[in-house]
Tab-separated table of C-alpha atoms and ligand atoms in Angstrom:
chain	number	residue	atom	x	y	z
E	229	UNK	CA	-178.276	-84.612	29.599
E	230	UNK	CA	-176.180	-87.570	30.954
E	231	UNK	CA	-173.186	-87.521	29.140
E	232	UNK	CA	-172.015	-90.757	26.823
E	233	UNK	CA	-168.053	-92.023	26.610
E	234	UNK	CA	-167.196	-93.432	22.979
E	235	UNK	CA	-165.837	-96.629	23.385
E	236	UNK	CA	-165.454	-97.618	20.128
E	237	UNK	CA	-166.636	-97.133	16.643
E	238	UNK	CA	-167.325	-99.219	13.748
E	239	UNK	CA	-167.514	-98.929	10.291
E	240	UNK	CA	-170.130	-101.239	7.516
E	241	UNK	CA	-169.406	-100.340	4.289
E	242	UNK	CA	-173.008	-101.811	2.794
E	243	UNK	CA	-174.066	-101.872	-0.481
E	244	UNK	CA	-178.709	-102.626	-1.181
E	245	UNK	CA	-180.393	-103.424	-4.692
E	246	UNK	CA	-182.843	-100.089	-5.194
E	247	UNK	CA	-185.972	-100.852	-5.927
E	248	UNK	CA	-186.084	-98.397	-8.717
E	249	UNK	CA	-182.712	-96.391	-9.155
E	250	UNK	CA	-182.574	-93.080	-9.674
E	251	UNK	CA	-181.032	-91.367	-12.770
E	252	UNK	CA	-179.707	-87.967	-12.445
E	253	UNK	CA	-178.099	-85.449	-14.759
E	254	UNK	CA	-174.802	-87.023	-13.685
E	255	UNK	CA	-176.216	-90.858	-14.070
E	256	UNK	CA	-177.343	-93.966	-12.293
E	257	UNK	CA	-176.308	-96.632	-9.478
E	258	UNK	CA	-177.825	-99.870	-9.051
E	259	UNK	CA	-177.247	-100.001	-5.720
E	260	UNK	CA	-177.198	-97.339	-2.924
E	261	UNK	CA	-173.785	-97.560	-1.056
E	262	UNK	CA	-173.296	-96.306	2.371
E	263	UNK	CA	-171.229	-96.201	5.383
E	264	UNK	CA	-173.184	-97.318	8.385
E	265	UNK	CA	-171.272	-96.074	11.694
E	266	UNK	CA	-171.864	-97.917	14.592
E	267	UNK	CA	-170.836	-96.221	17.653
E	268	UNK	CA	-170.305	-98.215	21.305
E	269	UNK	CA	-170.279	-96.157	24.127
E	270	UNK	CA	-168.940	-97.521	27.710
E	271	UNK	CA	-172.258	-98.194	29.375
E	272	UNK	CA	-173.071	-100.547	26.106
E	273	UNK	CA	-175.543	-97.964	24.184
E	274	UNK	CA	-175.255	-98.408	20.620
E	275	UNK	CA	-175.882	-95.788	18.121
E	276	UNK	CA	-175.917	-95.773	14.857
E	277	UNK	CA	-175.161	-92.794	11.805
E	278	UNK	CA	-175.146	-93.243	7.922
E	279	UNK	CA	-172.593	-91.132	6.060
E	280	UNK	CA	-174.319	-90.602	2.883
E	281	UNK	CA	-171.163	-90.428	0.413
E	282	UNK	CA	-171.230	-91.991	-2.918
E	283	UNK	CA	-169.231	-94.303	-4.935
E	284	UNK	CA	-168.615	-91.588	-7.563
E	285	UNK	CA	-167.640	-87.809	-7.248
E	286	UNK	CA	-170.702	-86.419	-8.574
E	287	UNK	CA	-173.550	-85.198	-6.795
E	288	UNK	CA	-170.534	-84.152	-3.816
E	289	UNK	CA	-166.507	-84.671	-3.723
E	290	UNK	CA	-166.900	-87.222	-1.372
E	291	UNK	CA	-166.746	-91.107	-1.930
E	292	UNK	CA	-166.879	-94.037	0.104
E	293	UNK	CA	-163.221	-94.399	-0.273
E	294	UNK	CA	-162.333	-90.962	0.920
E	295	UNK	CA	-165.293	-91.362	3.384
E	296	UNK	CA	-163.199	-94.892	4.865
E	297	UNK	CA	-159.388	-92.612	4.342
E	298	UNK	CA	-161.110	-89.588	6.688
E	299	UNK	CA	-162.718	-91.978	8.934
E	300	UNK	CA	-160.419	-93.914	10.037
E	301	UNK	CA	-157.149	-91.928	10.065
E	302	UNK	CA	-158.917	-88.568	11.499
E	303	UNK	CA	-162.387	-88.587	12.579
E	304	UNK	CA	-162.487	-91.984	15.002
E	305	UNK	CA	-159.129	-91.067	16.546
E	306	UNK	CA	-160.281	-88.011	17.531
E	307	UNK	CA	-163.191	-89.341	18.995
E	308	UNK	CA	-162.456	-92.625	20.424
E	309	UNK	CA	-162.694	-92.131	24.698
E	310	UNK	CA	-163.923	-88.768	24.222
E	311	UNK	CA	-166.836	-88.302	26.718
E	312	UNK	CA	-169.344	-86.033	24.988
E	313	UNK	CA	-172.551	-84.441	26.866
E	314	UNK	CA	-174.090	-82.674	23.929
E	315	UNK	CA	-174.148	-83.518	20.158
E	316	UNK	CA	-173.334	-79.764	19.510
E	317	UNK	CA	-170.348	-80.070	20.963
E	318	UNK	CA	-169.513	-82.662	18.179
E	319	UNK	CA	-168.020	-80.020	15.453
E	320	UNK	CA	-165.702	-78.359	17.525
E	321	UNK	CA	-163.638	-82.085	18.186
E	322	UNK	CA	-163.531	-82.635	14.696
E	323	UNK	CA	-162.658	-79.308	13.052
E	324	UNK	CA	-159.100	-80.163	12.303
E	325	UNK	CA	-160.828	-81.646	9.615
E	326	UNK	CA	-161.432	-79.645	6.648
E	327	UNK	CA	-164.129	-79.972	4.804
E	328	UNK	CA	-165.445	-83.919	4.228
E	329	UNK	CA	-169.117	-83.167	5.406
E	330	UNK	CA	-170.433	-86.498	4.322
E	331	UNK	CA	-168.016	-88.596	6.755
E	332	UNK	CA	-168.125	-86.137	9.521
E	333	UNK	CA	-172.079	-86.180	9.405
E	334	UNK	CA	-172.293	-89.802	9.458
E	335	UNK	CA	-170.429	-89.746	12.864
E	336	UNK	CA	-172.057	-86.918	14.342
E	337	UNK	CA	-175.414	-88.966	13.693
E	338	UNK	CA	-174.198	-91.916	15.546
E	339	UNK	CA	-173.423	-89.365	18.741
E	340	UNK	CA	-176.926	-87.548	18.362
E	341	UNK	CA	-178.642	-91.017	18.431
E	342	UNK	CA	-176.307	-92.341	21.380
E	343	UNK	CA	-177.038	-89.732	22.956
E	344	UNK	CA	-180.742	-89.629	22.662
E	345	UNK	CA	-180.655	-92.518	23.893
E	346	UNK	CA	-178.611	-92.525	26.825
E	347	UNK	CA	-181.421	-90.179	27.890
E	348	UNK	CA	-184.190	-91.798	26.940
E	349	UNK	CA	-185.499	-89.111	24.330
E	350	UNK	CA	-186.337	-89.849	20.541
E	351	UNK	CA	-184.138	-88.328	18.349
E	352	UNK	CA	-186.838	-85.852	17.020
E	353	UNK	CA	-187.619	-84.774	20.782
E	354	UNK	CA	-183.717	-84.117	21.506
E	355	UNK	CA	-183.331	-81.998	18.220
E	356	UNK	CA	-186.593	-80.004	19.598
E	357	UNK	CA	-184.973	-79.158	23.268
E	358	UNK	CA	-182.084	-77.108	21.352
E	359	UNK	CA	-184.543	-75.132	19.790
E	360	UNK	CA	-186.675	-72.450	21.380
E	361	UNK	CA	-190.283	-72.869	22.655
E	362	UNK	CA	-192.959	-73.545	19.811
E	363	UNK	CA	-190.564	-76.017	17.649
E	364	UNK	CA	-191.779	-79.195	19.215
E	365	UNK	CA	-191.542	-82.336	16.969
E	366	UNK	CA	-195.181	-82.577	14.949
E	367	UNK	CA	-194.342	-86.254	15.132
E	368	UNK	CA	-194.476	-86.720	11.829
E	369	UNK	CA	-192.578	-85.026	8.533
E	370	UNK	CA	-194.735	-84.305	5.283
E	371	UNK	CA	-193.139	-85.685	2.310
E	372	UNK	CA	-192.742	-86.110	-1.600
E	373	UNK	CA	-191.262	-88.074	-3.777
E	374	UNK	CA	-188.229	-87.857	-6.556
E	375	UNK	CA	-188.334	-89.228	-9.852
E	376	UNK	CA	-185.559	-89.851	-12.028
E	377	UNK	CA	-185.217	-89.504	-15.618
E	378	UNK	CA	-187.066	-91.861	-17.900
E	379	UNK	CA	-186.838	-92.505	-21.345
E	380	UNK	CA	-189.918	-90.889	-22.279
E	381	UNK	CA	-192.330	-88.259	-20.901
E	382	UNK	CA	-194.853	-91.348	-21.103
E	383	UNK	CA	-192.768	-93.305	-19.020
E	384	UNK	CA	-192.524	-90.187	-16.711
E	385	UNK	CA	-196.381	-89.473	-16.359
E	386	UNK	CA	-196.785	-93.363	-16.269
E	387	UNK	CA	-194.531	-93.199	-12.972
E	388	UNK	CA	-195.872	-89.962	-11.831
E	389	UNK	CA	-199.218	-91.589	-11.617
E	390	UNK	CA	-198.346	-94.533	-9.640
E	391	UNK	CA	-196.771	-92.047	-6.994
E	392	UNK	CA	-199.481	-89.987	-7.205
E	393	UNK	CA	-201.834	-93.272	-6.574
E	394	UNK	CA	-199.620	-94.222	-3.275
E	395	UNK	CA	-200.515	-91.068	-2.018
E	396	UNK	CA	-197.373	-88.842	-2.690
E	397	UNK	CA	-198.565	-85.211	-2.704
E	398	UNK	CA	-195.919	-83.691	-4.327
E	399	UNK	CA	-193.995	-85.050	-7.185
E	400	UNK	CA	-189.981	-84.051	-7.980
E	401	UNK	CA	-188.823	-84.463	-11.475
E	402	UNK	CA	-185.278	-85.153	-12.481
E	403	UNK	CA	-184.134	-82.799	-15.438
E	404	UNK	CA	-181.114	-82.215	-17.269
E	405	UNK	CA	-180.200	-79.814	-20.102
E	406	UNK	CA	-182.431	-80.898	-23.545
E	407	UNK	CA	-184.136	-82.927	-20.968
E	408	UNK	CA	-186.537	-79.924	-19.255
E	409	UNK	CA	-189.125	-77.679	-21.631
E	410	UNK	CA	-190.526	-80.816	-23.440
E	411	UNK	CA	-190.880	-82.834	-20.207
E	412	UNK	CA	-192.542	-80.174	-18.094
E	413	UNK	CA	-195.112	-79.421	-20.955
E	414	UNK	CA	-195.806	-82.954	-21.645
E	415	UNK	CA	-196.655	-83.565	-17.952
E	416	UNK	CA	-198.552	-80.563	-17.355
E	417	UNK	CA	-200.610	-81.221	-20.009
E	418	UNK	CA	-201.883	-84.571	-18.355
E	419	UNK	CA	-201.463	-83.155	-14.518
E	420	UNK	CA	-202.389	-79.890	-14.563
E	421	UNK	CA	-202.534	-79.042	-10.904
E	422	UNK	CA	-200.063	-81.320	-8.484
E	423	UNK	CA	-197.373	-79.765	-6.855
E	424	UNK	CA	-194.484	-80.294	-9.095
E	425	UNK	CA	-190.907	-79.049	-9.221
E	426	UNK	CA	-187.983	-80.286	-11.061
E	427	UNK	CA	-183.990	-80.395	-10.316
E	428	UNK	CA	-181.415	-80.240	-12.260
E	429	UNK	CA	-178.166	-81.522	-10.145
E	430	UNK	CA	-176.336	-78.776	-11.141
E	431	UNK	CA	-176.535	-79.473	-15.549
E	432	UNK	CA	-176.474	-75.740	-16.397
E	433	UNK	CA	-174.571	-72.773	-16.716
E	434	UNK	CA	-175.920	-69.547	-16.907
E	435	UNK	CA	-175.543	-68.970	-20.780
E	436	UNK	CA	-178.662	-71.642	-20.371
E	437	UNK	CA	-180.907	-68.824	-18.930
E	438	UNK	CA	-183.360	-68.111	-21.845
E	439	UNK	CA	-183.506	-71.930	-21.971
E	440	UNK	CA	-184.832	-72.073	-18.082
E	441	UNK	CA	-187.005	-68.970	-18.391
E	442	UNK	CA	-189.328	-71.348	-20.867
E	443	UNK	CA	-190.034	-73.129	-17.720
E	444	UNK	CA	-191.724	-70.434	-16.052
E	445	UNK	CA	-195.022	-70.942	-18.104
E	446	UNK	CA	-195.479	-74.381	-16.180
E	447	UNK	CA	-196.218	-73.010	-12.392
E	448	UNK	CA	-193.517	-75.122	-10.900
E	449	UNK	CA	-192.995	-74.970	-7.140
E	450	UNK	CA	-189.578	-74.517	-7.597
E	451	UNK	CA	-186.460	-75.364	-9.597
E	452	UNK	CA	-183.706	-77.176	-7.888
E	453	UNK	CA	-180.070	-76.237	-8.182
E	454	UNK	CA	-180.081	-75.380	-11.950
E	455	UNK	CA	-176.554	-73.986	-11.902
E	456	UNK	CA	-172.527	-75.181	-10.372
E	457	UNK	CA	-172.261	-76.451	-7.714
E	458	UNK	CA	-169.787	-73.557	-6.129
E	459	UNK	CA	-172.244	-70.981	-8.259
E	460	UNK	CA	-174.112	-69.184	-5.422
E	461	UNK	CA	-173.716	-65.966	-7.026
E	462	UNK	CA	-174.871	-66.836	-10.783
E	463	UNK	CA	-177.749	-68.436	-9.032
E	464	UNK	CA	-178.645	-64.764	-7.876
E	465	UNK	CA	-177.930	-63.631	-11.407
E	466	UNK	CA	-180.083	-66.147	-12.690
E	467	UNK	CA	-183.098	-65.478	-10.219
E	468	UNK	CA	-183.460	-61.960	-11.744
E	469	UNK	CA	-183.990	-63.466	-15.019
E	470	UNK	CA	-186.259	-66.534	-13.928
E	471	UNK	CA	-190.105	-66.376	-12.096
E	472	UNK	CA	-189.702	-69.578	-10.795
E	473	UNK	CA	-188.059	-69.679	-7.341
E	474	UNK	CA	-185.147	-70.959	-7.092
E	475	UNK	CA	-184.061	-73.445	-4.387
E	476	UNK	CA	-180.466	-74.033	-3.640
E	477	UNK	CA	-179.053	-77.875	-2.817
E	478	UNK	CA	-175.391	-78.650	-3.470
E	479	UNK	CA	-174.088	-75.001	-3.109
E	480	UNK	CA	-175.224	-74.893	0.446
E	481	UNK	CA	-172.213	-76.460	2.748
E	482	UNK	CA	-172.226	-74.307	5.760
E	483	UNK	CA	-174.800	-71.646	7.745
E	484	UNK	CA	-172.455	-69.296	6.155
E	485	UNK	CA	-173.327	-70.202	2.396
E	486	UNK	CA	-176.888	-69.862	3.216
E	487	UNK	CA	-176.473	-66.128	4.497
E	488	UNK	CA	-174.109	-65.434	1.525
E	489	UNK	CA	-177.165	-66.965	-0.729
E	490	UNK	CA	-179.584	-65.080	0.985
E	491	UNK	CA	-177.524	-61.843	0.894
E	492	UNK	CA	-177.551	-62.319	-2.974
E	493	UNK	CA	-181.282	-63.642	-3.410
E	494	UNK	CA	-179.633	-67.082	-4.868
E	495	UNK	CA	-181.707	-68.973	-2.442
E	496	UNK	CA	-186.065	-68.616	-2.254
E	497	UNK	CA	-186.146	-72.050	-0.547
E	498	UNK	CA	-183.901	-74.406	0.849
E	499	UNK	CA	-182.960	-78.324	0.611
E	500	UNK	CA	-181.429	-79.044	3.782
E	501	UNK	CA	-179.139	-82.273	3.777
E	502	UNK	CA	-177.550	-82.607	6.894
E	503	UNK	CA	-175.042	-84.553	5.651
E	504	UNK	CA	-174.156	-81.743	3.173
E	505	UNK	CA	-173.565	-79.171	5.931
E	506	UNK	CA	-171.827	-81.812	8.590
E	507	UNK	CA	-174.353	-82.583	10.153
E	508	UNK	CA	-177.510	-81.630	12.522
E	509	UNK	CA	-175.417	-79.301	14.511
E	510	UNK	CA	-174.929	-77.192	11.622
E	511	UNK	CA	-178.554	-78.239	10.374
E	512	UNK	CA	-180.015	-76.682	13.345
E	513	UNK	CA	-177.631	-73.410	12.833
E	514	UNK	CA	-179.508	-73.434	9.223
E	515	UNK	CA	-182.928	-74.003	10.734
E	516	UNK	CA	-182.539	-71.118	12.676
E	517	UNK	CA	-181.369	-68.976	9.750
E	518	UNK	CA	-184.136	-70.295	7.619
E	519	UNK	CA	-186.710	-69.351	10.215
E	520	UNK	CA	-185.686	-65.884	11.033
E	521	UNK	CA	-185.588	-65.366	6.862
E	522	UNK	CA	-188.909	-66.777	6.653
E	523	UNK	CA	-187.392	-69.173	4.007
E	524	UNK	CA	-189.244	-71.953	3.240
E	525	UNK	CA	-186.890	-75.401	3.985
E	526	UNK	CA	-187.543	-78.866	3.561
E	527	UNK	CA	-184.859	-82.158	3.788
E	528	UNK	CA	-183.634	-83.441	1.249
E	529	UNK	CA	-182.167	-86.836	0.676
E	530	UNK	CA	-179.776	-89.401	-0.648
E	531	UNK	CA	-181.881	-92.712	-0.983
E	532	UNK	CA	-180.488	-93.147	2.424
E	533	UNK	CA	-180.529	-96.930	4.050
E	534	UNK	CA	-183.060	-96.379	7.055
E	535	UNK	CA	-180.454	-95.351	9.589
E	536	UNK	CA	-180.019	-91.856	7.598
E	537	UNK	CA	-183.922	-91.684	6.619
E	538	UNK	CA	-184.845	-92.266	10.385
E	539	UNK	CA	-182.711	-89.214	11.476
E	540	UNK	CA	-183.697	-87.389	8.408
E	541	UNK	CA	-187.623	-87.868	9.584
E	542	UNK	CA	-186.791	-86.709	12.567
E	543	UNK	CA	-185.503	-83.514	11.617
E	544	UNK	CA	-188.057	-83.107	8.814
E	545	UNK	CA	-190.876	-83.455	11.977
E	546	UNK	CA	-190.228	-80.029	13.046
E	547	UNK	CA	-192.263	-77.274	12.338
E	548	UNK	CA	-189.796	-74.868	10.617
E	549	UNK	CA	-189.709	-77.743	7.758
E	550	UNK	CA	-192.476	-75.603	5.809
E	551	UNK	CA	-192.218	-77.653	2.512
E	552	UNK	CA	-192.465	-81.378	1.806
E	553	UNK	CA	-189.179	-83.453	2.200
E	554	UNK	CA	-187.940	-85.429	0.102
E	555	UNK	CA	-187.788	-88.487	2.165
E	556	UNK	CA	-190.028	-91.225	0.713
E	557	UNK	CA	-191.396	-94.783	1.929
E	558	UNK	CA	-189.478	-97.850	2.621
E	559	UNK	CA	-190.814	-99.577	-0.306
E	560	UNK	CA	-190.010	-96.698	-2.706
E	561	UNK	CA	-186.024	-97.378	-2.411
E	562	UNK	CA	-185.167	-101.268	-0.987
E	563	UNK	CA	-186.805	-104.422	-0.494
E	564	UNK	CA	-186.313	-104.761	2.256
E	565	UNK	CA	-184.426	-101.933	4.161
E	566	UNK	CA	-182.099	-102.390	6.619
E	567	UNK	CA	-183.680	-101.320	9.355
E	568	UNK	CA	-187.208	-102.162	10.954
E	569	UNK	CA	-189.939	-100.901	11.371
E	570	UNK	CA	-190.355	-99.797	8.091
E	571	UNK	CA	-191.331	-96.347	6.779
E	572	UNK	CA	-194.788	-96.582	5.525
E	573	UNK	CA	-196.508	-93.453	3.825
E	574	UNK	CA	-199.532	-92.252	5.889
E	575	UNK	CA	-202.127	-89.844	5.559
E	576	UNK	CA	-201.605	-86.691	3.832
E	577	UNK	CA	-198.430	-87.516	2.386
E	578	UNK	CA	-196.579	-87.602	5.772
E	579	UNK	CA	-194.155	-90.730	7.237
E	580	UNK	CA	-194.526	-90.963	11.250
E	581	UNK	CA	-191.842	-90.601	13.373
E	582	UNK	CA	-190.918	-93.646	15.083
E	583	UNK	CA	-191.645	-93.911	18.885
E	584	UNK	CA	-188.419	-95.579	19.836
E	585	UNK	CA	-185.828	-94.011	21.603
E	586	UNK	CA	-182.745	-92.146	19.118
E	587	UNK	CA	-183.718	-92.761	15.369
E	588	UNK	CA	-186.281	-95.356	16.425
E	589	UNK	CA	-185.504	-98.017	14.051
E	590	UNK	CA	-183.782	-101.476	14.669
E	591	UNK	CA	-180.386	-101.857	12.081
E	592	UNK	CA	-181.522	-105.780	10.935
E	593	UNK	CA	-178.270	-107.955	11.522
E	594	UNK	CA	-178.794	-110.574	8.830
E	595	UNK	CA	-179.640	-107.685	6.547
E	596	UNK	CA	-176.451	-105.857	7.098
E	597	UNK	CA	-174.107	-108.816	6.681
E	598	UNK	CA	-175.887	-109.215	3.642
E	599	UNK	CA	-175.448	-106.072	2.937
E	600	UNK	CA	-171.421	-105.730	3.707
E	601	UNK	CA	-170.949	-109.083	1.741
E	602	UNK	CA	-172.564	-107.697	-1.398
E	603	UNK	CA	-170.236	-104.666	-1.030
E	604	UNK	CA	-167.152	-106.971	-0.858
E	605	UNK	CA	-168.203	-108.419	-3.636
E	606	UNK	CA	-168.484	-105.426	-5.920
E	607	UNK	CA	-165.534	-103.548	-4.310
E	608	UNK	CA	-164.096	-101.365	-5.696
E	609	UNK	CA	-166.846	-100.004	-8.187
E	610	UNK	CA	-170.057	-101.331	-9.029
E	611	UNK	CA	-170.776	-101.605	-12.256
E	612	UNK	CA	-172.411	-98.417	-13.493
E	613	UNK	CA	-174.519	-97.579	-16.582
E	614	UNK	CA	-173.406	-94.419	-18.358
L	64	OSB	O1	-180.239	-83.890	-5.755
L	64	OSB	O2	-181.677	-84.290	-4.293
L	64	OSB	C1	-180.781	-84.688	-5.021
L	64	OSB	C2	-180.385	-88.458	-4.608
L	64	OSB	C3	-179.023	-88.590	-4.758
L	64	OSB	C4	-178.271	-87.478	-5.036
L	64	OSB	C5	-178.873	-86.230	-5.155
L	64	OSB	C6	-180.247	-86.083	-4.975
L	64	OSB	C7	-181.021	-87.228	-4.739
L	64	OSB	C8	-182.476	-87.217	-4.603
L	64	OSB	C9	-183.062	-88.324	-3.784
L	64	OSB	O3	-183.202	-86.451	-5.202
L	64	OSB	C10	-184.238	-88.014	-2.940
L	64	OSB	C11	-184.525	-89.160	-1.983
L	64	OSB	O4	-183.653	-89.530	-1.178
L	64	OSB	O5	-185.634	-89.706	-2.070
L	65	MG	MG1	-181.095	-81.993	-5.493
């Protein structure tokens, strides 16, 4: 690999309209906010990463105000004229860092699509040459889609249809507690067979258990971080009690949570966000893991801009993703993205990777001045329902 220099890196604090927003257990924004990181390297390569913090403390600790505070008084010093050969090596410059996965993802991505393209790889095809033989790119991830919570179980199957009519083979719903037995039942009742599974964003405790068990009856895929967000062992607790497998998101910040889930049978499938963990260095660590355990792993997301869904695709794209990601279309989240081309569901369920070189897409410049204004405008806090 030819090495890259940083020369400098810049920060767009961006804020996009959703489409449809997405409410959790923990509430709704009606507008994704990001930090776009925009690295410059001394032969004039640009890459770009999106550090997929929030503007609350609630699905992580991070924010994009502690994301801009870690930024720019730790991470880009450490970086800036630091001549890196191999994303990998990204982690070890940064771990006088604690913690702060988010922010230090965002700027890993930038390096791993610099660097993919300072060597004239796509970023899917880079990821596959640290793996061993067999774990080629398949060019293309398979994918679902999430729904958030609606006002009514009608308005839910009304929504679940539409997905289901774009071609989205396997449908996510949004639960929270007194939001979960009724739902399920009402859309199983009208969809019998699809592949469904719901998540819960971390709503219950485990004095909730007999209240979960009800939703064996409704052959789920899986349930989604039910429990804490630190609560990796009362996840295993609650596994004994529960048919349903359990799949773990927030509790899983490091390779080394996934082997103490594992140890602990917490975990029966994994949502990988590689922001969560750091990044794809530590993504790939997991991949590994999740391979050799024969643990079924799919990407998650965080209604990423296209900059974070490009790099998420590409990660999705390789064959130890068993399970459908939850990266969706273009259309499903902003009109229009960011970025071009846009993500356009395919056959089977599946968004292409892009041919281009690094992520593959094209960061829109009108778009993302847009984009920054709007945040300006609504700085600090957006107004938020709930
Ligand atoms: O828990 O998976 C989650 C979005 C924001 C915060 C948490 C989650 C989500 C999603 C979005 O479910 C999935 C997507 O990006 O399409
Ligand atoms: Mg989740």
């Amino acid at each position: 690999m030819k090495p890259i220099t940083i020369k400098d890196i810049r920060l767009h604090t961006v804020s996009l309209p959703y489409v449809e927003p997405l409410r959790t257990s923990f509430g709704v924004e009606a507008n994704k906010s990001a930090i776009l990181v925009e690295l410059e390297t001394s032969n004039g390569i640009i890459g770009w990463g999106e550090g997929a913090t929030e503007i609350r403390p609630s699905y992580g600790y991070e924010t994009i105000a502690t994301g801009l505070h870690i930024y720019n008084e730790f991470l880009i010093p450490n970086l800036i004229g630091q001549t890196i050969e191999k994303a990998t090596n990204v982690p070890a410059l940064i771990r006088s860092v604690r913690g702060n996965n988010f922010s230090k993802a965002g700027i890993e991505a930038a390096i791993w699509d610099a660097l993919a393209k300072n060597n004239d790889l796509r970023l899917a095809d880079y990821f596959a040459s640290l793996l061993p033989e067999g774990h080629e790119s398949e060019n293309k991830a398979t994918v679902g889609v999430s729904i958030g919570i609606q006002p009514t179980v009608d308005a839910t199957i009304a929504i679940i249809r539409k997905r289901l009519d774009q071609g989205y083979g396997r449908i996510k719903l949004k639960i929270k507690r007194n939001w979960d037995v009724e739902l399920a039942r009402g859309v199983r009742s009208v969809f019998p067979d699809i592949s469904l599974m719901l998540d819960a964003n971390s709503d219950y405790s485990l004095a909730d258990a007999e209240q979960l068990t009800q939703l064996d009856e409704f052959n789920l895929l899986m349930i989604e971080q039910p429990l804490g967000y630190y609560d990796i062992y009362e996840h295993g607790q609650l596994q004994k009690l529960l048919q349903t497998r359990i799949c773990l998101d927030e509790s899983v910040k490091s390779s080394n949570d996934l082997l103490l889930a594992l140890q602990v049978d917490a975990t029966r499938i994994l949502n990988l966000k590689p922001g969560r963990v750091g990044g794809f260095s530590e993504s790939l660590k997991i991949y590994t893991i999740c391979v050799e355990h024969n643990l079924p792993l799919w990407i998650g997301g965080m209604l990423e801009t296209g900059v974070g869904r490009a790099a998420n695709i590409a990660f999705a794209s390789l064959p130890g993703v068993s399970l459908p990601s939850d990266i969706s279309a273009s259309d499903r989240y902003f009109d229009p993205d960011i970025t071009e081309p846009a993500f356009i569901l395919g056959l089977e369920s599946t968004l292409a990777v892009p041919d281009g070189y690094g992520i593959g897409v094209e960061v829109q410049q009108d778009r993302l001045q847009e984009a920054t204004a709007r945040w300006t405008e609504n700085y600090p806090y957006q107004k938020t329902s709930d």
